[in-house]
Tab-separated table of C-alpha atoms and ligand atoms in Angstrom:
chain	number	residue	atom	x	y	z
S	1	MET	CA	98.568	77.235	88.035
S	2	TYR	CA	97.925	80.434	86.187
S	3	GLU	CA	97.365	80.781	82.931
S	4	LEU	CA	97.001	84.124	81.313
S	5	ASN	CA	94.529	83.930	78.667
S	6	LEU	CA	95.658	86.762	75.979
S	7	GLU	CA	97.025	87.254	72.694
S	8	ILE	CA	100.645	87.809	74.072
S	9	ASN	CA	102.082	89.025	70.479
S	10	HIS	CA	98.693	91.306	69.607
S	11	PHE	CA	98.553	92.965	72.995
S	12	LEU	CA	102.835	93.950	73.103
S	13	ASP	CA	102.190	95.198	69.300
S	14	THR	CA	99.080	97.695	70.603
S	15	TYR	CA	98.692	97.747	73.864
S	16	TRP	CA	102.504	97.578	76.015
S	17	GLN	CA	103.441	101.141	76.893
S	18	LYS	CA	101.194	102.678	74.353
S	19	LYS	CA	97.588	102.786	76.269
S	20	PRO	CA	95.375	101.064	78.417
S	21	THR	CA	93.273	98.151	78.273
S	22	VAL	CA	90.959	95.734	79.805
S	23	ILE	CA	91.480	91.875	79.624
S	24	LYS	CA	88.246	90.612	80.368
S	25	GLN	CA	88.398	87.697	82.322
S	26	GLY	CA	92.331	87.611	81.798
S	27	PHE	CA	92.294	84.307	84.141
S	28	SER	CA	89.009	82.432	84.230
S	29	ASP	CA	87.842	80.799	87.460
S	30	PHE	CA	90.068	82.976	88.950
S	31	ILE	CA	91.229	81.617	92.655
S	32	ASP	CA	92.517	84.731	94.994
S	33	PRO	CA	96.236	82.879	95.981
S	34	ILE	CA	95.745	84.578	99.255
S	35	LEU	CA	93.334	85.591	101.856
S	36	PRO	CA	92.199	88.996	103.037
S	37	ASP	CA	93.411	87.684	107.272
S	38	GLU	CA	96.680	86.876	105.087
S	39	ILE	CA	97.735	90.365	104.143
S	40	ALA	CA	96.535	91.710	107.493
S	41	GLY	CA	98.699	89.158	108.942
S	42	LEU	CA	101.774	90.462	106.050
S	43	ALA	CA	101.092	94.261	107.583
S	44	MET	CA	101.812	93.275	111.018
S	45	GLU	CA	105.266	91.857	109.910
S	46	GLU	CA	107.971	94.638	110.278
S	47	GLU	CA	109.800	93.482	107.130
S	48	VAL	CA	106.842	94.139	104.975
S	49	GLU	CA	105.783	97.425	103.701
S	50	SER	CA	102.560	98.198	104.333
S	51	ARG	CA	100.002	101.161	103.891
S	52	LEU	CA	96.713	102.143	104.589
S	53	VAL	CA	94.948	104.287	102.953
S	54	TYR	CA	91.177	105.990	104.128
S	55	ARG	CA	89.104	109.402	104.620
S	56	ASP	CA	88.485	110.342	107.903
S	57	ASP	CA	85.337	111.646	108.976
S	58	LYS	CA	85.821	115.444	107.169
S	59	GLN	CA	86.588	113.483	103.914
S	60	GLN	CA	90.469	114.073	104.264
S	61	TRP	CA	92.343	111.854	102.900
S	62	GLN	CA	94.783	110.024	105.287
S	63	ALA	CA	97.489	107.333	105.029
S	64	GLU	CA	99.096	105.204	107.294
S	65	CYS	CA	102.488	102.946	107.394
S	66	GLY	CA	102.906	99.695	108.164
S	67	PRO	CA	103.512	97.586	110.659
S	68	PHE	CA	99.900	97.642	112.167
S	69	GLU	CA	98.647	96.412	115.602
S	70	THR	CA	94.916	96.388	115.013
S	71	PHE	CA	92.799	96.901	111.986
S	72	GLU	CA	89.944	99.286	112.924
S	73	LYS	CA	89.919	101.337	110.120
S	74	LEU	CA	88.738	98.100	107.865
S	75	ASP	CA	85.508	97.427	109.466
S	76	ALA	CA	84.696	100.257	107.527
S	77	ASP	CA	83.496	101.682	104.444
S	78	GLY	CA	86.205	103.522	102.222
S	79	ALA	CA	89.380	101.860	103.186
S	80	THR	CA	92.016	99.991	101.475
S	81	LEU	CA	95.269	98.359	102.851
S	82	LEU	CA	98.096	98.000	100.575
S	83	ILE	CA	101.201	95.298	100.357
S	84	GLN	CA	104.402	95.759	98.618
S	85	ALA	CA	106.285	93.284	97.196
S	86	VAL	CA	103.771	90.062	98.141
S	87	ASP	CA	105.554	87.989	95.945
S	88	ASN	CA	108.677	88.056	98.393
S	89	TRP	CA	106.588	87.061	101.018
S	90	HIS	CA	103.763	84.577	100.095
S	91	GLU	CA	104.876	81.535	97.734
S	92	GLU	CA	101.235	81.149	96.258
S	93	ALA	CA	100.913	84.660	95.807
S	94	GLN	CA	104.247	84.853	93.942
S	95	GLN	CA	102.749	82.794	91.206
S	96	LEU	CA	101.076	85.627	89.864
S	97	VAL	CA	103.801	86.790	88.575
S	98	ARG	CA	104.513	84.088	86.855
S	99	PRO	CA	101.907	84.539	83.820
S	100	PHE	CA	103.508	88.203	82.423
S	101	ARG	CA	107.366	86.689	82.530
S	102	PHE	CA	106.670	87.469	78.878
S	103	ILE	CA	107.717	90.481	79.057
S	104	PRO	CA	111.623	89.671	80.726
S	105	ASN	CA	112.375	89.324	84.428
S	106	TRP	CA	114.584	92.274	84.258
S	107	ARG	CA	111.521	94.603	83.354
S	108	ILE	CA	109.389	93.433	86.369
S	109	ASP	CA	109.033	95.099	89.726
S	110	ASP	CA	106.872	93.490	92.217
S	111	LEU	CA	103.489	92.481	92.734
S	112	MET	CA	101.198	95.084	94.940
S	113	ILE	CA	98.112	94.140	96.665
S	114	SER	CA	95.112	95.839	98.171
S	115	TYR	CA	92.338	94.330	99.943
S	116	SER	CA	89.238	97.626	100.306
S	117	THR	CA	86.424	97.728	101.911
S	118	PRO	CA	83.439	99.489	99.632
S	119	LYS	CA	84.167	102.611	98.693
S	120	GLY	CA	88.151	101.950	99.357
S	121	GLY	CA	90.499	103.337	96.998
S	122	VAL	CA	93.750	105.417	96.772
S	123	GLY	CA	92.192	108.122	95.393
S	124	PRO	CA	93.160	109.469	91.809
S	125	HIS	CA	97.026	109.556	90.649
S	126	ILE	CA	99.600	108.963	88.435
S	127	ASP	CA	102.383	106.231	88.261
S	128	ASN	CA	105.313	105.823	87.060
S	129	TYR	CA	105.494	102.371	86.192
S	130	ASP	CA	103.749	100.007	84.115
S	131	VAL	CA	101.414	97.701	85.491
S	132	PHE	CA	98.381	94.956	85.217
S	133	ILE	CA	95.905	95.132	88.298
S	134	ILE	CA	94.153	91.980	88.093
S	135	GLN	CA	90.529	92.182	90.085
S	136	GLY	CA	90.335	89.483	92.556
S	137	LEU	CA	87.954	88.936	95.395
S	138	GLY	CA	84.551	91.001	95.023
S	139	LYS	CA	83.982	93.847	91.949
S	140	ARG	CA	85.642	97.381	91.556
S	141	HIS	CA	85.028	100.503	89.108
S	142	TRP	CA	88.198	101.720	87.437
S	143	ARG	CA	88.546	104.894	85.705
S	144	VAL	CA	91.629	105.717	83.440
S	145	GLY	CA	92.307	108.863	81.727
S	146	ASP	CA	94.098	109.750	78.454
S	147	LYS	CA	97.941	110.382	78.828
S	148	LYS	CA	98.132	114.044	79.392
S	149	ALA	CA	99.637	117.114	82.146
S	150	LEU	CA	97.689	116.693	84.843
S	151	THR	CA	98.923	118.759	88.312
S	152	GLU	CA	99.973	116.323	90.991
S	153	PHE	CA	99.705	117.240	94.880
S	154	ALA	CA	100.043	115.643	97.629
S	155	ALA	CA	96.548	114.408	99.348
S	156	HIS	CA	98.694	113.873	102.465
S	157	GLY	CA	102.603	113.448	103.083
S	158	ALA	CA	102.109	109.513	101.820
S	159	LEU	CA	99.903	110.114	98.927
S	160	LYS	CA	100.032	111.618	96.150
S	161	HIS	CA	97.122	112.514	93.862
S	162	CYS	CA	96.172	114.411	90.663
S	163	GLU	CA	93.689	116.151	89.614
S	164	SER	CA	90.650	115.098	88.272
S	165	PHE	CA	90.251	113.755	85.097
S	166	ASP	CA	87.938	112.535	81.978
S	167	ALA	CA	87.626	108.630	81.706
S	168	ILE	CA	89.046	106.614	78.382
S	169	ILE	CA	88.390	103.439	80.425
S	170	ASP	CA	85.323	103.229	83.038
S	171	VAL	CA	84.693	99.910	84.061
S	172	GLU	CA	83.781	97.230	86.763
S	173	LEU	CA	86.503	94.183	87.322
S	174	GLU	CA	85.403	91.602	87.770
S	175	PRO	CA	87.254	88.538	89.672
S	176	GLY	CA	89.791	87.425	86.868
S	177	ASP	CA	89.059	90.798	85.004
S	178	ILE	CA	92.781	92.793	84.237
S	179	LEU	CA	93.364	95.999	83.804
S	180	TYR	CA	96.477	96.700	81.717
S	181	ILE	CA	97.630	100.666	82.364
S	182	PRO	CA	101.073	101.950	81.238
S	183	VAL	CA	103.307	104.340	82.843
S	184	GLY	CA	101.251	108.220	83.055
S	185	TYR	CA	97.687	107.178	82.780
S	186	PRO	CA	95.934	109.107	85.296
S	187	HIS	CA	93.653	105.999	87.156
S	188	GLU	CA	91.296	106.034	90.229
S	189	GLY	CA	89.412	102.777	90.878
S	190	TYR	CA	87.597	102.158	94.500
S	191	ALA	CA	85.715	98.839	95.237
S	192	ILE	CA	82.133	98.334	94.809
S	193	GLU	CA	82.290	94.641	97.600
S	194	PRO	CA	85.395	94.303	99.724
S	195	SER	CA	87.775	93.834	96.691
S	196	MET	CA	91.496	92.262	96.664
S	197	ASN	CA	93.504	93.576	93.985
S	198	TYR	CA	96.844	92.302	92.445
S	199	SER	CA	99.011	94.916	90.629
S	200	VAL	CA	102.071	93.410	88.471
S	201	GLY	CA	103.987	96.424	88.381
S	202	PHE	CA	107.186	97.320	86.103
S	203	ARG	CA	110.159	99.309	86.212
S	204	ALA	CA	112.490	101.289	83.951
S	205	PRO	CA	114.697	103.319	85.206
S	206	ASP	CA	114.783	107.102	84.326
S	207	GLN	CA	118.042	109.502	83.589
S	208	ASN	CA	117.874	110.622	87.140
S	209	ASP	CA	117.850	106.783	88.540
S	210	LEU	CA	120.701	105.491	85.967
S	211	LEU	CA	123.100	108.801	86.587
S	212	SER	CA	122.954	109.139	90.631
S	213	SER	CA	123.293	104.941	90.447
S	214	PHE	CA	126.182	105.811	88.334
S	215	ALA	CA	127.849	108.432	90.646
S	216	ASP	CA	127.738	106.034	93.776
S	217	HIS	CA	129.152	103.187	91.840
S	218	LEU	CA	132.663	105.394	90.267
S	219	ILE	CA	132.686	106.505	94.257
S	220	ASP	CA	132.789	103.219	95.434
S	221	THR	CA	134.973	101.557	92.464
S	222	ASN	CA	136.812	103.896	90.443
S	223	GLU	CA	140.182	104.374	92.869
S	224	ASN	CA	142.316	106.369	90.175
S	225	ALA	CA	139.800	108.765	88.868
S	226	GLU	CA	140.770	109.886	85.870
S	227	ARG	CA	141.244	113.552	85.989
S	228	TYR	CA	141.128	117.056	84.586
S	229	THR	CA	144.076	118.372	82.679
S	230	ASP	CA	145.063	121.222	80.402
S	231	ARG	CA	145.611	120.208	76.987
S	232	VAL	CA	147.048	123.331	76.210
S	233	MET	CA	147.412	126.582	78.175
S	234	GLN	CA	148.639	130.283	76.857
S	235	VAL	CA	147.847	133.073	78.235
S	236	ARG	CA	144.137	133.931	78.069
S	237	GLU	CA	142.706	137.613	77.734
S	238	LYS	CA	139.653	136.578	79.002
S	239	PRO	CA	139.898	135.146	82.592
S	240	GLY	CA	136.253	134.688	82.969
S	241	GLN	CA	135.950	132.517	79.924
S	242	ILE	CA	135.893	128.853	79.878
S	243	GLU	CA	136.991	127.566	76.263
S	244	ASN	CA	135.049	124.988	74.148
S	245	GLN	CA	137.767	123.291	73.973
S	246	GLU	CA	138.246	123.254	77.736
S	247	LEU	CA	134.378	122.673	78.083
S	248	GLU	CA	134.516	119.739	75.677
S	249	GLU	CA	137.457	118.000	77.791
S	250	LEU	CA	135.690	118.213	80.974
S	251	HIS	CA	132.804	116.168	78.603
S	252	ARG	CA	135.237	113.676	78.109
S	253	VAL	CA	136.348	113.540	80.934
S	254	MET	CA	132.922	112.676	82.446
S	255	LEU	CA	131.946	110.685	80.043
S	256	ALA	CA	134.903	108.301	79.965
S	257	SER	CA	133.776	105.589	82.321
S	258	CYS	CA	130.710	105.047	80.360
S	259	ALA	CA	130.990	106.197	76.863
S	260	THR	CA	130.205	102.573	75.702
S	261	PRO	CA	127.624	99.974	76.556
S	262	GLU	CA	130.292	97.050	77.906
S	263	GLN	CA	131.466	99.564	80.208
S	264	ILE	CA	128.077	100.271	82.669
S	265	ILE	CA	127.882	96.223	82.552
S	266	PRO	CA	128.964	95.762	85.737
S	267	LEU	CA	126.682	98.780	87.400
S	268	MET	CA	123.391	97.996	85.699
S	269	GLY	CA	123.448	94.480	86.623
S	270	LYS	CA	124.504	95.412	90.448
S	271	MET	CA	121.945	98.398	90.318
S	272	LEU	CA	118.793	96.171	88.333
S	273	SER	CA	119.303	92.396	89.844
S	274	GLU	CA	119.143	94.366	93.728
S	275	ALA	CA	116.065	93.976	95.450
S	276	LYS	CA	113.847	97.199	96.157
S	277	HIS	CA	112.253	95.351	99.354
S	278	ASP	CA	113.126	92.998	101.709
S	279	LEU	CA	113.596	89.264	100.780
S	280	ASP	CA	112.594	87.073	102.873
S	281	LEU	CA	116.279	85.253	103.050
S	282	ALA	CA	116.657	82.338	105.189
S	283	PRO	CA	119.925	80.172	104.266
S	284	PRO	CA	120.049	76.920	105.926
S	285	GLU	CA	121.279	76.714	109.584
S	286	VAL	CA	123.216	73.628	107.953
S	287	PRO	CA	125.239	74.684	104.763
S	288	HIS	CA	124.497	71.731	102.040
S	289	SER	CA	127.285	69.902	100.520
S	290	GLY	CA	127.111	68.815	97.113
S	291	GLU	CA	126.614	65.595	97.211
S	292	GLU	CA	123.241	66.363	99.680
S	293	ILE	CA	121.857	68.301	97.103
S	294	ILE	CA	122.854	65.672	93.830
S	295	GLU	CA	120.717	63.663	95.812
S	296	GLU	CA	117.912	65.650	96.447
S	297	LEU	CA	117.400	66.262	92.949
S	298	ASN	CA	117.920	62.346	92.374
S	299	GLU	CA	115.143	62.016	94.745
S	300	GLY	CA	112.639	64.387	92.960
S	301	ALA	CA	113.200	67.916	94.086
S	302	GLN	CA	113.225	71.113	92.261
S	303	PHE	CA	114.965	73.905	93.672
S	304	MET	CA	113.131	77.408	93.672
S	305	ARG	CA	114.640	80.416	93.011
S	306	LEU	CA	113.404	82.651	95.929
S	307	GLY	CA	110.384	84.799	96.110
S	308	GLY	CA	111.117	88.118	94.409
S	309	LEU	CA	115.361	87.438	94.145
S	310	ARG	CA	116.819	88.981	90.591
S	311	ALA	CA	118.804	87.335	88.881
S	312	MET	CA	120.055	88.565	85.425
S	313	TYR	CA	123.034	88.285	82.916
S	314	PHE	CA	123.463	90.412	79.990
S	315	GLU	CA	123.743	88.756	76.114
S	316	GLN	CA	127.201	90.123	76.134
S	317	THR	CA	128.028	88.309	78.972
S	318	PRO	CA	126.422	85.458	79.784
S	319	SER	CA	128.644	83.945	82.420
S	320	LEU	CA	129.399	86.959	84.554
S	321	ILE	CA	125.767	86.456	86.262
S	322	PHE	CA	124.405	89.025	88.387
S	323	ILE	CA	122.180	87.985	91.395
S	324	ASN	CA	120.840	90.282	94.612
S	325	GLY	CA	122.874	93.218	93.929
S	326	LYS	CA	126.259	90.805	93.286
S	327	GLN	CA	128.108	89.765	90.656
S	328	PHE	CA	129.251	86.372	89.902
S	329	ASP	CA	131.670	84.642	87.533
S	330	PHE	CA	130.060	81.662	85.927
S	331	GLU	CA	132.879	81.005	83.263
S	332	GLY	CA	133.202	77.608	82.255
S	333	CYS	CA	129.305	77.237	83.470
S	334	SER	CA	127.591	79.725	82.050
S	335	GLU	CA	124.726	77.265	81.217
S	336	LEU	CA	123.805	76.366	84.594
S	337	GLY	CA	124.103	80.548	85.388
S	338	GLN	CA	121.816	81.153	82.387
S	339	LEU	CA	119.305	78.223	83.664
S	340	LEU	CA	119.325	79.622	87.000
S	341	CYS	CA	117.744	83.162	85.987
S	342	ASP	CA	115.822	82.342	83.055
S	343	GLN	CA	113.709	79.705	85.358
S	344	ASP	CA	111.684	79.848	88.599
S	345	GLU	CA	112.100	76.611	89.250
S	346	VAL	CA	115.143	73.632	88.357
S	347	ALA	CA	115.206	70.066	88.517
S	348	SER	CA	116.335	67.804	85.478
S	349	GLU	CA	118.194	70.038	83.690
S	350	LEU	CA	120.207	71.913	86.591
S	351	LEU	CA	120.905	67.844	87.837
S	352	ALA	CA	122.739	67.147	84.274
S	353	LEU	CA	124.661	70.529	84.454
S	354	ILE	CA	126.065	69.748	88.330
S	355	ASN	CA	126.243	66.124	88.078
S	356	ASP	CA	129.893	65.702	86.395
S	357	ASP	CA	131.245	69.693	87.143
S	358	GLN	CA	132.636	70.305	90.361
S	359	ASN	CA	132.740	74.225	89.651
S	360	ALA	CA	128.666	74.767	88.395
S	361	LEU	CA	128.394	72.096	91.661
S	362	THR	CA	130.421	74.348	93.904
S	363	LEU	CA	128.583	77.827	92.563
S	364	PHE	CA	125.159	76.059	93.015
S	365	THR	CA	126.078	75.003	96.383
S	366	SER	CA	127.041	78.307	97.507
S	367	LEU	CA	123.853	79.705	96.204
S	368	VAL	CA	121.603	77.568	97.951
S	369	ASN	CA	123.932	78.519	101.363
S	370	LYS	CA	123.202	81.810	100.857
S	371	GLY	CA	118.896	81.607	101.185
S	372	TYR	CA	118.831	82.003	96.817
S	373	TRP	CA	117.675	78.638	95.894
S	374	TYR	CA	116.244	76.036	98.231
S	375	ALA	CA	114.467	72.617	97.450
S	376	ASN	CA	111.093	72.443	97.536
F	401	SIN	C1	95.039	99.461	94.683
F	401	SIN	O1	94.934	98.587	94.453
F	401	SIN	O2	94.045	100.180	95.042
F	401	SIN	C2	95.808	100.879	93.865
F	401	SIN	C3	96.682	100.238	92.442
F	401	SIN	C4	96.569	101.349	92.081
F	401	SIN	O3	95.995	102.283	91.354
F	401	SIN	O4	97.994	101.240	91.093
F	402	CO	CO1	97.991	103.469	90.609
């Protein structure tokens, strides 16, 4: 269980999405939840997204994508192995995300872990997400620059860098220290000793993400799409011209399907609950019955949400529950749906909600049989 030493309200008011900061000993007596060997093990798996970054003999940046069979590069200085979405694969590592749930779940993206040999780092770059970088094993030297327009370029096909920058933070992180970097601030970190870094990243879709997802959603669901029609048509002197009222009508037709926030709920719920990385989904071979689930709970089991599984609901439609990119109707048992979204693990409250409610029990049983929740 990781406890964050942080005045959360002060942090949110002063730093969140405003400026970078170091949280010295954010975790006291920090113990790494995962070993470097386990990181290497994950990098061998097909489903796990991994990358190895190093400089070659000529000091040129190199980046290779996994899965990897061997790790010779990690025998030398100057190498970093990075694994994306470790919270999807490793239960103990997943615990590191929890202390940051003072930011709502839908904003949290994933836990990325890096292992670096001395001098290892990915070079100066700018991320388009907010990140808390936790120092585990070893020490790492971090520099963070101010947010301003810097030239970005590909140091290698799979490695985007930015030009050098002056540091506004220049710090040596020790185990348990946390560096918070908002979107857009350039940074670079180089290991002083073999080093583990845990990055809890946050997502915020941009206009292009939103509109392209919306377009995809319309293509899939909008069978009777409204079509432009002429409001009035009169003889035109300027056949080359599109009149203002025509432009307005095109604009109206274009926006008609997303003119109100309510209209975008199904799409947003689907999009925001979709997993960006593979999940370690293992539905039970023999499906559970509702009675078995009640029995397990009575015997003291608790049910955990699968690591990395995204479950959420909108304040406005609390009985529509979005899980892993799909919409579930919890009409009549919305309390259960909300509990499953709000809590990472559930036990007595779950039992109280499904014990005398057949509909709730059936819904929860189907989620267990999909492998979304599992007994622990
Ligand atoms: C790393 O852990 O090496 C990279 C983290 C980051 O800069 O975002
Ligand atoms: Co970064």
